[in-house]
Amino acid sequence: MSHRLKVGVVGLGRMGRRHAHNILHSVPNASLVCACSPAPADLEWAHEALEPYDVKVVTSFGEMIETPGLEAVIIASSTFLHATQSKQALDKGIHVLCEKPLTKSIEEMEEVLAFAQTKKATLMVAFVRRFDDNYREARAQLDRHEIGRPIVIRSQQCERLDTSEPYRQYLADSGGIFVDSIIHDIDLALFLFGEDSKPKSVSAVGAAACHTQLTAIGDADNAVGMCEFWDGRIAFFYNSRTTNYGYDNATEIFGTGGRIAINLNPRPNAIETSDKGGYVKIPSHSEWYQRYAPAFVNEAQAWVDAVLAGGEMPVPLKGSLAALKIAAALQESLRSGERIQFDRSGQRLLGNKASL
């Protein structure tokens, strides 16, 4: 039997649990050998869901990375731990797949990437939309020039309103709507336009429509951002954290010879219900994981395959850094109301660097 990559997961909240489940049940050339969380609720879940499969469950990341034979880790812990835990794992020769953001600071991310380049183990930041079959097909059509030269990308992500106290705390610690959420759309634009696309300027506006407490920290629950690239192309982003009808994530790509539309009418299946009142009902996705569940499996599989093959990571680190630079600049523009400018190499012009 071929070698199976021995994987651990740190952080067993909503994302970590899904990563653990995918490695355990959906990635045949990987084996989940350990998991880690200090939270009692997470440990209770792990004892029930993981230990029956002989997965070692611990409370300390330091203990987890000492697991004999451990080769790779998925980091889904709190954001402020991502950089430190990534470096700890890389320093021991353990490959890393880290949930975004790797850091909320451009300077710290540059430091982590420089550190990673000195190590034999690899680092990849998780941007799941690259692994969605629909976006993969869109990229393939662009590569075949089916709509000519792409000029404009319009991408939106609308999430269901959550007013719970844990979510309010999550928003306070997230780094802002552009760095936490719209960064997915930014990475997608780089994936579709090309990794070497350089921003020329960005600007943003927003409103705190329901989570009014965000105003005090210069954040928003509805935001619009625009990024102009030096090659003349434009990306337009909209994000809402206040949707009531479900999860709505759609993208349009306009080219010189046509248009590609992805998920303009969000639906989890092909069912339409016509009622006696003459209305046709089409359900939408209830939340983001329902929309991207297969893509998370694709992402884990692609990462494991790349590690085992000793090849390039499917998400380049330079793209992850570029996405953070654009996101941080948009977040700054949201707070200041000013347009942020870049030079032709993609570096900020004038003022302070866009770090959070």
XYZ file of N, CA and C in Angstrom, residues 35-36 40-58:
63
model
N -4.915 15.377 17.140
C -5.688 16.615 17.095
C -5.501 17.338 18.415
N -5.683 18.654 18.379
C -5.345 19.459 19.548
C -6.302 20.623 19.714
N -12.730 22.902 26.311
C -13.464 21.719 26.785
C -14.500 21.204 25.791
N -15.246 22.099 25.149
C -16.268 21.653 24.194
C -15.632 20.954 22.997
N -14.491 21.469 22.548
C -13.791 20.841 21.429
C -13.266 19.466 21.823
N -12.743 19.363 23.027
C -12.207 18.087 23.493
C -13.309 17.049 23.635
N -14.459 17.477 24.112
C -15.594 16.555 24.229
C -15.983 16.021 22.853
N -16.022 16.931 21.867
C -16.336 16.494 20.502
C -15.273 15.524 19.994
N -14.002 15.835 20.223
C -12.913 15.002 19.724
C -12.922 13.616 20.350
N -13.231 13.540 21.638
C -13.280 12.234 22.297
C -14.345 11.346 21.653
N -15.447 11.961 21.230
C -16.533 11.190 20.620
C -16.300 10.920 19.133
N -15.772 11.910 18.417
C -15.690 11.805 16.959
C -14.354 11.281 16.445
N -13.274 11.470 17.210
C -11.947 11.136 16.703
C -11.290 9.950 17.398
N -11.414 9.881 18.713
C -10.723 8.815 19.442
C -11.140 7.409 19.019
N -12.401 7.175 18.615
C -12.741 5.830 18.123
C -11.923 5.407 16.901
N -11.302 6.364 16.217
C -10.459 6.056 15.054
C -8.971 6.096 15.421
N -8.681 5.985 16.716
C -7.310 5.956 17.228
C -6.550 7.258 16.970
N -7.275 8.366 16.953
C -6.649 9.681 16.837
C -6.277 10.166 18.236
N -5.013 10.513 18.430
C -4.571 11.026 19.724
C -5.080 12.451 19.902
N -5.713 12.727 21.035
C -6.268 14.049 21.313
C -5.514 14.662 22.484
N -4.958 15.871 22.277
C -4.179 16.541 23.314
C -4.640 17.990 23.433
